């Protein structure tokens, strides 16, 4: 759908919502449409379920963190992560870093120790996963990287917007696109070697968006539920927020793909689509906040400040008895 047509539909949706509010509450006829109003008026087609093959469950003692992977933007890294998950590589590893206003990172605590005292390897084997991958800091623009542009200017990319529920940047001139380091982004940790990130260590952004990392490291997805289980972890006392003692580590019970978890045990969630008039209306409502509390609408919204709503999938209602 062309942008102009979608914008017109979004405007029409806002008008319809305003009309509905006016009909119900004549005294509030001039009350602006809020994000809550837009979501309440959304239809089932405005939402999409998570793909079980591209959804990970990070299980901690405190509960489950649900992560959506993005194979369109990091195909090789997502494939390697899936291989590691299905081998049980992450099971029994730990969160080893919690840096204030930056990241939480998990890894094999022994990945720097090549041998144990008995001469056997101490670090966990990668098994069938690849130890080295070509970087995917950016990928070519294609059908696998759909993009809904955010009209507002951005200091880190020629264009910014949303790709299947992921904040993204794009450079049409060079035919390249990438995922952005917004709150909740899942990144593939690496050292100074650009090819050292293979998915054996992953991190999640828990602070102000460090967009300077864009195009310098692979982003493979984002957390869609359970961020509070990561953001509240005790901060590491070592350099860069690493935990200094093994007793500080936060153990990982397991990481599983939703597709490998029994249906009854899955987190049934759906995400608001980012390619509909409803999405356009939501973005417009965040650009000009006119809720009762706001006195001065900004007239602008930054990429990482646009929320991407997630909600439980409602079970089907039982058929009425005839």
Coordinates of C-alpha atoms in Angstrom, one line a residue:
X1 CA 0.0 0.0 0.0
X2 CA 1.4 3.4 -0.9
X3 CA 2.4 5.7 1.9
X4 CA -0.1 8.4 1.0
X5 CA -3.0 5.9 0.9
X6 CA -2.0 4.5 4.3
X7 CA -1.7 7.9 5.8
X8 CA -5.1 8.8 4.5
X9 CA -6.6 5.6 6.0
X10 CA -4.8 6.3 9.3
X11 CA -6.3 9.8 9.4
X12 CA -9.7 8.4 8.6
X13 CA -9.3 5.9 11.4
X14 CA -8.5 8.7 13.8
X15 CA -11.5 10.7 12.6
X16 CA -13.7 7.6 13.1
X17 CA -12.4 7.1 16.6
X18 CA -13.0 10.7 17.4
X19 CA -16.5 10.4 16.1
X20 CA -17.1 7.3 18.2
X21 CA -15.9 9.0 21.3
X22 CA -18.0 12.0 20.6
X23 CA -21.1 9.9 20.1
X24 CA -20.5 8.2 23.5
X25 CA -19.4 11.3 25.4
X26 CA -20.8 14.5 23.9
X27 CA -19.1 16.5 26.6
X28 CA -15.7 15.2 25.5
X29 CA -16.1 15.8 21.7
X30 CA -12.7 17.5 21.4
X31 CA -10.8 14.9 23.4
X32 CA -7.9 13.7 21.3
X33 CA -7.4 10.1 20.3
X34 CA -4.9 8.3 22.5
X35 CA -2.9 5.2 21.9
X36 CA -5.3 3.3 24.2
X37 CA -8.2 4.4 22.0
X38 CA -6.4 3.2 18.9
X39 CA -5.6 -0.2 20.3
X40 CA -9.1 -0.6 21.6
X41 CA -10.4 0.0 18.1
X42 CA -7.9 -2.3 16.4
X43 CA -9.1 -5.4 14.6
X44 CA -7.7 -8.9 14.7
X45 CA -6.0 -8.3 11.3
X46 CA -3.9 -5.5 12.9
X47 CA -2.1 -8.1 15.0
X48 CA 0.2 -11.0 14.2
X49 CA 1.1 -14.1 16.3
X50 CA 4.7 -14.8 17.1
X51 CA 6.3 -17.4 14.8
X52 CA 7.2 -20.4 17.1
X53 CA 10.3 -21.1 14.9
X54 CA 11.6 -17.6 15.6
X55 CA 10.6 -17.2 19.2
X56 CA 13.0 -18.1 22.1
X57 CA 12.1 -18.7 25.7
X58 CA 14.9 -17.7 28.1
X59 CA 14.0 -19.4 31.4
X60 CA 15.4 -17.9 34.6
X61 CA 14.5 -18.6 38.2
X62 CA 12.5 -15.4 38.2
X63 CA 10.5 -16.6 35.1
X64 CA 10.4 -16.5 31.3
X65 CA 11.8 -13.9 28.9
X66 CA 10.2 -14.1 25.4
X67 CA 12.5 -13.1 22.6
X68 CA 11.5 -12.7 18.9
X69 CA 14.3 -13.4 16.4
X70 CA 14.6 -11.7 13.1
X71 CA 16.0 -14.0 10.4
X72 CA 15.4 -11.4 7.6
X73 CA 18.0 -9.1 9.2
X74 CA 20.5 -11.6 10.5
X75 CA 19.9 -14.9 8.7
X76 CA 23.2 -16.6 9.4
X77 CA 23.3 -15.5 13.1
X78 CA 19.7 -16.5 13.7
X79 CA 20.4 -19.9 12.2
X80 CA 23.4 -20.3 14.4
X81 CA 21.5 -19.2 17.5
X82 CA 18.8 -21.7 16.7
X83 CA 21.4 -24.5 16.3
X84 CA 22.9 -23.6 19.7
X85 CA 19.4 -23.5 21.3
X86 CA 18.4 -26.9 19.9
X87 CA 21.7 -28.4 21.1
X88 CA 21.0 -27.1 24.7
X89 CA 24.1 -25.0 24.5
X90 CA 22.8 -22.2 26.7
X91 CA 21.3 -24.5 29.3
X92 CA 23.3 -24.1 32.5
X93 CA 25.2 -21.0 31.3
X94 CA 24.7 -17.7 33.1
X95 CA 24.1 -14.0 32.9
X96 CA 27.6 -12.7 33.5
X97 CA 27.2 -9.0 33.0
X98 CA 24.7 -6.3 34.0
X99 CA 25.9 -2.8 33.2
X100 CA 23.8 0.1 34.4
X101 CA 22.0 1.9 31.6
X102 CA 23.5 -0.4 29.0
X103 CA 23.2 -4.2 28.7
X104 CA 22.7 -7.5 30.3
X105 CA 24.8 -10.2 28.7
X106 CA 24.9 -14.0 29.0
X107 CA 27.7 -16.4 28.1
X108 CA 29.7 -19.4 29.1
X109 CA 31.5 -18.2 32.2
X110 CA 34.4 -20.5 31.2
X111 CA 34.7 -19.4 27.6
X112 CA 38.1 -17.8 28.3
X113 CA 39.5 -21.0 29.9
X114 CA 40.7 -23.4 27.2
X115 CA 41.6 -26.2 29.6
X116 CA 40.6 -27.5 33.0
X117 CA 43.1 -29.0 35.5
X118 CA 42.5 -32.5 34.2
X119 CA 43.4 -31.3 30.7
X120 CA 40.0 -31.5 29.2
X121 CA 38.3 -28.5 27.6
X122 CA 36.5 -26.4 30.2
X123 CA 34.6 -24.2 27.9
X124 CA 31.3 -25.6 26.5
X125 CA 31.5 -27.0 23.0
X126 CA 29.6 -25.2 20.2
X127 CA 28.8 -28.6 18.7
X128 CA 27.3 -28.2 15.2
X129 CA 27.1 -24.4 15.4
X130 CA 29.7 -22.3 13.5
X131 CA 32.5 -20.7 15.5
X132 CA 32.8 -17.9 13.0
X133 CA 30.3 -16.1 10.8
X134 CA 30.5 -13.3 8.2
X135 CA 29.2 -10.1 9.9
X136 CA 25.6 -9.1 9.2
X137 CA 25.8 -5.6 10.6
X138 CA 23.7 -4.5 7.6
X139 CA 21.9 -6.6 4.9
X140 CA 20.6 -5.7 1.4
X141 CA 17.1 -4.3 1.3
X142 CA 14.8 -7.1 0.1
X143 CA 11.4 -8.7 0.5
X144 CA 12.9 -10.3 3.7
X145 CA 13.4 -6.8 5.2
X146 CA 10.0 -5.0 4.9
X147 CA 10.0 -1.5 6.2
X148 CA 7.4 1.1 7.4
X149 CA 9.2 4.4 7.4
X150 CA 9.0 6.8 10.4
X151 CA 8.6 10.3 8.9
X152 CA 10.7 11.9 11.6
X153 CA 14.4 12.7 10.9
X154 CA 17.1 10.6 12.6
X155 CA 20.8 11.3 13.4
X156 CA 22.0 7.7 12.9
X157 CA 20.4 6.7 9.6
X158 CA 19.1 8.3 6.4
X159 CA 15.7 6.7 7.1
X160 CA 14.3 4.9 10.2
X161 CA 11.2 2.9 10.7
X162 CA 9.9 -0.5 11.6
X163 CA 10.4 -4.0 10.1
X164 CA 8.0 -6.7 11.3
X165 CA 7.9 -5.2 14.8
X166 CA 11.6 -4.3 14.9
X167 CA 13.0 -0.8 14.9
X168 CA 15.3 -0.4 11.9
X169 CA 17.5 1.9 9.9
X170 CA 17.8 2.1 6.2
X171 CA 20.1 3.6 3.6
X172 CA 18.3 3.4 0.2
X173 CA 21.3 5.0 -1.6
X174 CA 23.5 2.0 -0.7
X175 CA 20.6 -0.5 -0.6
X176 CA 21.4 -1.5 3.0
X177 CA 19.2 -1.9 6.1
X178 CA 19.8 -2.9 9.7
X179 CA 18.1 -3.3 13.1
X180 CA 18.5 -0.6 15.7
X181 CA 19.8 -0.7 19.2
X182 CA 16.6 0.3 21.0
X183 CA 15.6 -0.8 24.5
X184 CA 15.1 -4.6 24.4
X185 CA 17.2 -5.3 21.3
X186 CA 19.0 -8.7 21.3
X187 CA 22.6 -8.4 20.1
X188 CA 25.3 -10.8 19.3
X189 CA 28.3 -10.1 21.5
X190 CA 31.8 -9.9 19.9
X191 CA 35.3 -8.9 20.7
X192 CA 37.5 -6.5 18.6
X193 CA 37.5 -9.0 15.8
X194 CA 34.5 -8.2 13.6
X195 CA 34.0 -11.9 12.9
X196 CA 34.1 -13.0 16.6
X197 CA 30.3 -12.9 17.2
X198 CA 28.7 -16.3 16.7
X199 CA 25.8 -16.2 19.1
X200 CA 27.4 -18.1 21.9
X201 CA 27.2 -14.9 23.9
X202 CA 24.2 -12.6 23.6
X203 CA 23.1 -9.3 25.2
X204 CA 20.0 -7.3 25.6
X205 CA 19.8 -3.5 25.8
X206 CA 18.4 -2.4 29.2
X207 CA 19.1 1.3 29.1
X208 CA 19.0 4.4 26.9
X209 CA 19.3 3.3 23.3
X210 CA 23.1 3.1 22.4
X211 CA 22.5 3.8 18.7
X212 CA 26.2 4.3 18.1
X213 CA 26.4 0.5 18.1
X214 CA 24.2 0.3 15.0
X215 CA 26.1 -1.2 12.0
X216 CA 28.9 -2.1 14.3
X217 CA 27.5 -5.3 15.8
X218 CA 24.8 -7.8 14.8
X219 CA 21.2 -7.4 16.1
X220 CA 19.2 -10.6 15.9
X221 CA 15.9 -9.7 17.5
X222 CA 14.2 -8.1 20.5
X223 CA 12.6 -9.0 23.8
X224 CA 8.8 -8.9 23.5
X225 CA 7.9 -9.9 27.1
X226 CA 9.8 -10.2 30.4
X227 CA 12.2 -7.2 30.1
X228 CA 11.7 -6.5 33.8
X229 CA 13.4 -9.8 34.6
X230 CA 16.6 -8.5 33.0
X231 CA 16.5 -4.8 33.7
X232 CA 16.2 -5.3 37.5
X233 CA 19.2 -7.6 37.8
X234 CA 21.9 -6.5 40.3
X235 CA 24.6 -4.4 38.5
X236 CA 28.0 -6.0 38.1
X237 CA 30.8 -4.5 40.1
X238 CA 33.6 -5.2 37.7
X239 CA 34.6 -3.2 34.6
X240 CA 31.8 -2.9 32.0
X241 CA 29.4 -4.3 34.6
X242 CA 30.8 -7.9 34.6
X243 CA 30.2 -9.9 37.7
X244 CA 33.4 -10.5 39.5
X245 CA 32.5 -13.7 41.5
X246 CA 30.8 -16.9 40.3
X247 CA 28.2 -16.5 43.1
X248 CA 27.0 -13.3 41.4
X249 CA 26.1 -15.1 38.2
X250 CA 22.5 -15.4 37.3
X251 CA 22.0 -19.0 36.2
X252 CA 20.1 -19.8 33.0
X253 CA 17.8 -22.7 33.4
X254 CA 17.3 -23.2 29.7
X255 CA 16.6 -21.5 26.4
X256 CA 14.1 -23.2 24.1
X257 CA 12.5 -22.4 20.8
X258 CA 8.7 -22.0 21.2
X259 CA 8.3 -24.6 18.4
X260 CA 10.0 -27.2 20.6
X261 CA 7.9 -26.4 23.7
X262 CA 4.5 -28.2 24.1
X263 CA 1.6 -26.1 22.9
X264 CA 0.1 -25.9 26.4
X265 CA 3.3 -24.4 27.8
X266 CA 3.9 -21.7 25.2
X267 CA 3.4 -18.0 25.8
X268 CA 0.6 -17.1 23.5
X269 CA 1.3 -13.6 22.4
X270 CA 0.6 -11.4 19.4
X271 CA 2.3 -8.2 18.3
X272 CA 0.8 -5.2 16.7
X273 CA 1.7 -5.2 13.0
X274 CA 3.8 -2.2 11.8
X275 CA 2.4 -2.1 8.3
X276 CA -1.2 -1.0 8.8
X277 CA -3.2 2.2 9.1
X278 CA -3.7 1.4 12.8
X279 CA 0.1 1.5 13.2
X280 CA 0.3 4.8 11.4
X281 CA -2.4 6.2 13.7
X282 CA -0.5 4.9 16.8
X283 CA 2.7 6.6 15.6
X284 CA 0.8 9.9 15.1
X285 CA -0.6 9.7 18.6
X286 CA 2.9 9.3 20.0
X287 CA 4.3 12.2 17.9
X288 CA 1.7 14.6 19.3
X289 CA 0.9 13.6 22.8
X290 CA -2.3 15.4 23.7
X291 CA -3.3 13.3 26.7
X292 CA -4.7 15.2 29.6
X293 CA -1.3 15.4 31.3
X294 CA 0.6 16.9 28.4
X295 CA 0.8 20.7 28.0
X296 CA 3.2 20.9 25.0
X297 CA 3.0 18.2 22.3
X298 CA 6.5 17.5 20.9
X299 CA 5.5 17.2 17.3
X300 CA 8.2 14.6 16.9
X301 CA 9.0 11.1 18.0
X302 CA 12.3 9.3 18.1
X303 CA 12.6 5.7 16.7
X304 CA 13.2 4.1 20.0
X305 CA 10.4 5.9 21.8
X306 CA 7.6 4.3 19.7
X307 CA 6.2 1.4 21.7
X308 CA 5.5 -1.8 19.8
X309 CA 2.4 -3.3 21.6
X310 CA 2.3 -6.9 22.6
X311 CA -0.7 -8.7 24.1
X312 CA -1.9 -12.2 25.1
X313 CA -3.9 -14.0 22.4
X314 CA -7.4 -14.3 23.7
X315 CA -8.7 -17.9 23.6
X316 CA -11.6 -18.5 21.3
X317 CA -15.0 -18.0 22.9
X318 CA -17.1 -21.1 23.2
X319 CA -19.9 -21.3 20.8
X320 CA -23.3 -20.2 22.2
X321 CA -25.8 -23.0 22.8
X322 CA -28.7 -22.9 20.3

